[in-house]
PDB file of C-alpha atoms in Angstrom:
ATOM      1  CA  MET A  18      89.489  96.925  66.883  1.00 83.00           C
ATOM      2  CA  ASN A  19      93.260  98.596  66.801  1.00 91.00           C
ATOM      3  CA  GLN A  20      95.143  99.592  70.004  1.00 91.00           C
ATOM      4  CA  ASN A  21      94.366 102.930  70.737  1.00 93.00           C
ATOM      5  CA  GLU A  22      90.449 101.102  70.310  1.00 94.00           C
ATOM      6  CA  LEU A  23      90.933  98.497  72.815  1.00 95.00           C
ATOM      7  CA  ARG A  24      92.093 100.991  74.895  1.00 96.00           C
ATOM      8  CA  GLN A  25      89.618 104.022  74.865  1.00 97.00           C
ATOM      9  CA  GLU A  26      86.813 101.415  74.870  1.00 97.00           C
ATOM     10  CA  PHE A  27      88.015  98.968  77.723  1.00 97.00           C
ATOM     11  CA  GLY A  28      88.363 102.571  79.499  1.00 97.00           C
ATOM     12  CA  ARG A  29      85.064 103.230  78.244  1.00 98.00           C
ATOM     13  CA  LYS A  30      83.520 100.189  79.794  1.00 97.00           C
ATOM     14  CA  ALA A  31      85.439 100.301  83.293  1.00 96.00           C
ATOM     15  CA  GLU A  32      84.288 103.758  84.013  1.00 95.00           C
ATOM     16  CA  ALA A  33      81.046 102.680  83.317  1.00 94.00           C
ATOM     17  CA  VAL A  34      81.114  99.951  86.240  1.00 92.00           C
ATOM     18  CA  SER A  35      82.481 102.111  88.080  1.00 91.00           C
ATOM     19  CA  ALA A  36      86.374 101.800  88.116  1.00 95.00           C
ATOM     20  CA  VAL A  37      88.860 104.094  87.318  1.00 97.00           C
ATOM     21  CA  VAL A  38      90.942 104.473  84.945  1.00 98.00           C
ATOM     22  CA  THR A  39      94.620 106.475  84.989  1.00 98.00           C
ATOM     23  CA  PRO A  40      97.216 105.924  81.937  1.00 97.00           C
ATOM     24  CA  VAL A  41     100.689 105.232  83.211  1.00 98.00           C
ATOM     25  CA  ALA A  42     104.316 105.338  81.772  1.00 97.00           C
ATOM     26  CA  ASP A  43     105.516 103.132  83.871  1.00 96.00           C
ATOM     27  CA  LEU A  44     106.091 100.920  86.892  1.00 96.00           C
ATOM     28  CA  ALA A  45     107.685 103.633  89.141  1.00 96.00           C
ATOM     29  CA  GLN A  46     104.672 105.901  87.803  1.00 97.00           C
ATOM     30  CA  ALA A  47     102.409 103.442  88.804  1.00 98.00           C
ATOM     31  CA  PHE A  48     103.240 102.849  92.285  1.00 98.00           C
ATOM     32  CA  ALA A  49     103.540 106.418  93.074  1.00 98.00           C
ATOM     33  CA  GLN A  50      99.689 107.202  92.718  1.00 98.00           C
ATOM     34  CA  ALA A  51      98.563 103.949  94.639  1.00 98.00           C
ATOM     35  CA  ALA A  52     101.003 105.126  97.187  1.00 98.00           C
ATOM     36  CA  ARG A  53      99.862 108.879  96.822  1.00 98.00           C
ATOM     37  CA  LEU A  54      95.901 107.226  96.378  1.00 98.00           C
ATOM     38  CA  THR A  55      96.863 105.059  99.418  1.00 98.00           C
ATOM     39  CA  ALA A  56      97.826 108.205 101.447  1.00 98.00           C
ATOM     40  CA  LEU A  57      95.976 110.885 100.345  1.00 97.00           C
ATOM     41  CA  GLN A  58      92.293 108.544 101.553  1.00 96.00           C
ATOM     42  CA  GLY A  59      94.232 108.270 105.236  1.00 97.00           C
ATOM     43  CA  GLY A  60      95.116 104.649 104.976  1.00 96.00           C
ATOM     44  CA  LYS A  61      98.281 103.659 106.274  1.00 97.00           C
ATOM     45  CA  CYS A  62      99.576 100.750 104.599  1.00 97.00           C
ATOM     46  CA  LEU A  63      99.338  99.115 101.359  1.00 98.00           C
ATOM     47  CA  ALA A  64      99.382  95.049 101.218  1.00 97.00           C
ATOM     48  CA  ALA A  65     101.538  94.053  97.292  1.00 97.00           C
ATOM     49  CA  PRO A  66     102.103  90.739  96.965  1.00 96.00           C
ATOM     50  CA  GLY A  67     103.992  89.108  94.377  1.00 93.00           C
ATOM     51  CA  TRP A  68     106.335  91.743  93.859  1.00 96.00           C
ATOM     52  CA  GLU A  69     110.344  91.303  93.737  1.00 95.00           C
ATOM     53  CA  GLY A  70     113.342  92.566  93.200  1.00 96.00           C
ATOM     54  CA  ALA A  71     114.031  96.689  91.064  1.00 96.00           C
ATOM     55  CA  ASP A  72     110.182  96.336  90.753  1.00 97.00           C
ATOM     56  CA  LEU A  73     109.781  95.342  94.770  1.00 97.00           C
ATOM     57  CA  ALA A  74     112.499  98.206  95.353  1.00 97.00           C
ATOM     58  CA  ALA A  75     110.767 100.464  93.374  1.00 97.00           C
ATOM     59  CA  LEU A  76     107.936  99.842  94.983  1.00 98.00           C
ATOM     60  CA  LYS A  77     108.580 100.201  99.263  1.00 98.00           C
ATOM     61  CA  ALA A  78     110.237 103.634  97.720  1.00 98.00           C
ATOM     62  CA  ALA A  79     107.252 105.234  96.605  1.00 98.00           C
ATOM     63  CA  CYS A  80     105.850 104.380  99.636  1.00 98.00           C
ATOM     64  CA  GLU A  81     107.993 105.123 101.854  1.00 98.00           C
ATOM     65  CA  GLN A  82     107.970 108.674 100.225  1.00 98.00           C
ATOM     66  CA  GLU A  83     103.773 108.623 101.236  1.00 98.00           C
ATOM     67  CA  GLY A  84     105.043 107.699 104.977  1.00 98.00           C
ATOM     68  CA  LEU A  85     103.442 104.707 104.189  1.00 98.00           C
ATOM     69  CA  GLU A  86     103.687 100.561 105.702  1.00 98.00           C
ATOM     70  CA  LEU A  87     103.630  97.620 102.594  1.00 98.00           C
ATOM     71  CA  ILE A  88     103.452  94.679 103.943  1.00 97.00           C
ATOM     72  CA  THR A  89     104.551  91.750 101.089  1.00 96.00           C
ATOM     73  CA  GLN A  90     103.584  88.363 102.533  1.00 95.00           C
ATOM     74  CA  GLY A  91     102.020  87.465 106.033  1.00 95.00           C
ATOM     75  CA  LEU A  92      98.337  89.748 104.659  1.00 93.00           C
ATOM     76  CA  ARG A  93      96.130  86.661 106.715  1.00 94.00           C
ATOM     77  CA  GLU A  94      97.326  87.985 110.234  1.00 95.00           C
ATOM     78  CA  ARG A  95      96.947  91.938 108.962  1.00 93.00           C
ATOM     79  CA  THR A  96      93.864  92.048 107.944  1.00 88.00           C
ATOM     80  CA  GLY A  97      91.965  94.689 108.518  1.00 88.00           C
ATOM     81  CA  GLU A  98      95.270  96.644 108.775  1.00 92.00           C
ATOM     82  CA  PHE A  99      95.840  97.603 104.803  1.00 94.00           C
ATOM     83  CA  HIS A 100      94.167  99.190 103.058  1.00 95.00           C
ATOM     84  CA  THR A 101      94.832  99.958 100.384  1.00 97.00           C
ATOM     85  CA  GLY A 102      96.231  96.133  97.616  1.00 96.00           C
ATOM     86  CA  LEU A 103      98.545  96.734  94.945  1.00 98.00           C
ATOM     87  CA  THR A 104      98.357  93.502  92.370  1.00 97.00           C
ATOM     88  CA  ARG A 105      99.228  93.079  88.401  1.00 97.00           C
ATOM     89  CA  ALA A 106      96.676  92.040  86.241  1.00 97.00           C
ATOM     90  CA  ARG A 107      97.180  89.839  83.336  1.00 96.00           C
ATOM     91  CA  TRP A 108      94.494  90.551  80.751  1.00 97.00           C
ATOM     92  CA  GLY A 109      92.043  93.429  80.416  1.00 98.00           C
ATOM     93  CA  VAL A 110      88.744  92.432  78.637  1.00 97.00           C
ATOM     94  CA  ALA A 111      87.510  95.730  76.671  1.00 98.00           C
ATOM     95  CA  GLU A 112      84.597  94.856  75.368  1.00 97.00           C
ATOM     96  CA  THR A 113      83.489  94.740  80.266  1.00 96.00           C
ATOM     97  CA  GLY A 114      85.767  97.301  81.129  1.00 97.00           C
ATOM     98  CA  THR A 115      86.839  93.033  83.109  1.00 96.00           C
ATOM     99  CA  ILE A 116      90.888  92.495  84.650  1.00 97.00           C
ATOM    100  CA  VAL A 117      91.567  88.999  85.280  1.00 96.00           C
ATOM    101  CA  VAL A 118      93.627  88.330  87.735  1.00 94.00           C
ATOM    102  CA  GLU A 119      96.222  85.811  88.042  1.00 91.00           C
ATOM    103  CA  SER A 120      94.786  84.706  92.258  1.00 88.00           C
ATOM    104  CA  SER A 121      95.996  81.361  93.063  1.00 86.00           C
ATOM    105  CA  SER A 122      98.644  82.834  95.851  1.00 89.00           C
ATOM    106  CA  GLU A 123      95.686  83.361  98.963  1.00 92.00           C
ATOM    107  CA  GLU A 124      98.088  86.628  99.561  1.00 92.00           C
ATOM    108  CA  LEU A 125      97.114  87.990  96.249  1.00 90.00           C
ATOM    109  CA  ARG A 126      93.276  87.033  97.571  1.00 91.00           C
ATOM    110  CA  LEU A 127      93.449  88.520 100.659  1.00 91.00           C
ATOM    111  CA  ALA A 128      95.113  92.514  98.773  1.00 92.00           C
ATOM    112  CA  THR A 129      91.913  92.128  96.137  1.00 90.00           C
ATOM    113  CA  MET A 130      89.223  91.259  98.290  1.00 88.00           C
ATOM    114  CA  LEU A 131      90.002  92.841 101.809  1.00 88.00           C
ATOM    115  CA  SER A 132      91.579  95.876 101.146  1.00 91.00           C
ATOM    116  CA  GLU A 133      89.786  99.744 100.896  1.00 91.00           C
ATOM    117  CA  VAL A 134      90.669  99.996  97.724  1.00 95.00           C
ATOM    118  CA  HIS A 135      92.449  97.117  95.005  1.00 95.00           C
ATOM    119  CA  VAL A 136      95.290  99.277  92.359  1.00 98.00           C
ATOM    120  CA  ALA A 137      95.001  96.713  89.659  1.00 98.00           C
ATOM    121  CA  VAL A 138      98.423  97.641  87.220  1.00 98.00           C
ATOM    122  CA  LEU A 139      97.522  96.500  83.861  1.00 98.00           C
ATOM    123  CA  PRO A 140     100.052  96.469  80.963  1.00 98.00           C
ATOM    124  CA  ALA A 141      97.867  98.036  77.588  1.00 97.00           C
ATOM    125  CA  ALA A 142      99.274  95.304  75.365  1.00 96.00           C
ATOM    126  CA  ASN A 143      97.522  92.564  76.998  1.00 97.00           C
ATOM    127  CA  LEU A 144      94.074  93.697  76.484  1.00 97.00           C
ATOM    128  CA  ARG A 145      91.700  92.013  74.647  1.00 97.00           C
ATOM    129  CA  ALA A 146      88.619  92.960  72.489  1.00 97.00           C
ATOM    130  CA  ASP A 147      86.160  90.556  74.640  1.00 96.00           C
ATOM    131  CA  LEU A 148      86.316  87.163  76.082  1.00 94.00           C
ATOM    132  CA  PHE A 149      86.585  85.067  73.111  1.00 94.00           C
ATOM    133  CA  SER A 150      89.609  86.650  72.114  1.00 94.00           C
ATOM    134  CA  LEU A 151      90.822  85.637  75.195  1.00 94.00           C
ATOM    135  CA  GLU A 152      90.767  81.819  74.956  1.00 92.00           C
ATOM    136  CA  GLN A 153      93.066  80.030  73.667  1.00 92.00           C
ATOM    137  CA  GLU A 154      96.156  81.916  75.807  1.00 91.00           C
ATOM    138  CA  LEU A 155      93.040  81.211  78.775  1.00 89.00           C
ATOM    139  CA  ASP A 156      93.404  77.423  77.413  1.00 89.00           C
ATOM    140  CA  ARG A 157      96.766  78.010  78.654  1.00 88.00           C
ATOM    141  CA  THR A 158      96.952  79.024  81.390  1.00 86.00           C
ATOM    142  CA  LEU A 159      93.536  76.657  83.372  1.00 84.00           C
ATOM    143  CA  ALA A 160      95.973  73.650  81.203  1.00 86.00           C
ATOM    144  CA  ASP A 161      98.370  74.200  84.542  1.00 78.00           C
ATOM    145  CA  ALA A 162      95.441  73.600  86.684  1.00 70.00           C
ATOM    146  CA  PRO A 163      95.310  74.072  89.215  1.00 66.00           C
ATOM    147  CA  GLY A 164      95.240  77.927  89.705  1.00 78.00           C
ATOM    148  CA  TYR A 165      92.989  80.653  90.806  1.00 86.00           C
ATOM    149  CA  LEU A 166      91.853  83.279  87.929  1.00 89.00           C
ATOM    150  CA  ALA A 167      89.520  87.018  89.030  1.00 89.00           C
ATOM    151  CA  PHE A 168      87.495  88.402  86.844  1.00 91.00           C
ATOM    152  CA  ILE A 169      86.983  91.551  88.321  1.00 90.00           C
ATOM    153  CA  SER A 170      84.216  94.228  87.058  1.00 89.00           C
ATOM    154  CA  GLY A 171      84.553  96.898  88.898  1.00 83.00           C
ATOM    155  CA  PRO A 172      84.704  97.357  93.358  1.00 75.00           C
ATOM    156  CA  SER A 173      82.686  95.450  95.203  1.00 68.00           C
ATOM    157  CA  ARG A 174      79.015  95.754  95.095  1.00 66.00           C
ATOM    158  CA  THR A 175      75.404  94.686  96.041  1.00 66.00           C
ATOM    159  CA  GLY A 176      71.442  95.236  95.968  1.00 66.00           C
ATOM    160  CA  ASP A 177      68.583  95.082  97.951  1.00 65.00           C
ATOM    161  CA  ILE A 178      65.249  95.015  97.547  1.00 63.00           C
ATOM    162  CA  GLU A 179      64.588  97.805  97.143  1.00 65.00           C
ATOM    163  CA  LEU A 180      67.400  98.875  94.866  1.00 65.00           C
ATOM    164  CA  VAL A 181      69.879 100.265  97.126  1.00 66.00           C
ATOM    165  CA  LEU A 182      73.963 100.249  95.374  1.00 63.00           C
ATOM    166  CA  THR A 183      76.679  99.495  97.349  1.00 66.00           C
ATOM    167  CA  LEU A 184      80.083  99.543  97.168  1.00 64.00           C
ATOM    168  CA  GLY A 185      82.183  98.565  99.298  1.00 57.00           C
ATOM    169  CA  ALA A 186      80.167  94.997 101.458  1.00 62.00           C
ATOM    170  CA  HIS A 187      81.766  92.800  99.987  1.00 63.00           C
ATOM    171  CA  GLY A 188      85.013  93.544  99.238  1.00 66.00           C
ATOM    172  CA  PRO A 189      87.427  97.411  98.054  1.00 78.00           C
ATOM    173  CA  ARG A 190      85.118 100.004  97.771  1.00 85.00           C
ATOM    174  CA  GLN A 191      87.389 101.191  94.711  1.00 91.00           C
ATOM    175  CA  LEU A 192      88.560  99.631  91.804  1.00 95.00           C
ATOM    176  CA  HIS A 193      91.701 101.458  90.168  1.00 97.00           C
ATOM    177  CA  ILE A 194      93.973  99.897  87.749  1.00 98.00           C
ATOM    178  CA  MET A 195      97.060 101.911  86.327  1.00 98.00           C
ATOM    179  CA  LEU A 196      97.152 100.820  82.387  1.00 98.00           C
ATOM    180  CA  LEU A 197     100.606 100.601  82.223  1.00 97.00           C
ATOM    181  CA  GLU A 198     102.765 102.142  78.498  1.00 92.00           C
ATOM    182  CA  GLU A 199     106.150 100.250  79.622  1.00 70.00           C
ATOM    183  CA  GLY A 200     106.643  97.754  76.789  1.00 59.00           C
ATOM    184  CA  SER A 201     103.589  97.822  75.741  1.00 43.00           C
TER     185      SER A 201
END
């Protein structure tokens, strides 16, 4: 599959599992989209552990523009306060619409699991056709254990015996993937 086909397939499969994929030109646009989404949904706080330097400064500016509080650490003490968790996705799997998030940090796990909305920034250059295409990269990553990789396909969901599907019962109600073209 060429890069354009990977993008299209990833978008179709991610949307099939209730994720929203939005192409963005750069990180500044991704941050602005995440902050705007949070504000439009009535959120007051965005959790974004792991961002540093110029990226963090741009994220702070986007949050200030929307009147949001930005939390980058101490999420355990602030559970229930943050509406949106903003993280990086390491890879995307086109075959299933899955993102792979390196979540060895507790702060990252809290941001991805306890927010109402998870926004993940995924470089389009890191899309792979399937898990087999990721095998060598996963082997290298897992060789540095201990570590924690989360494979996320859509928002949290659960179903009961009556076949009623509920989104967000055990995690975020929404997954938004910002497909980053910069550097692709």
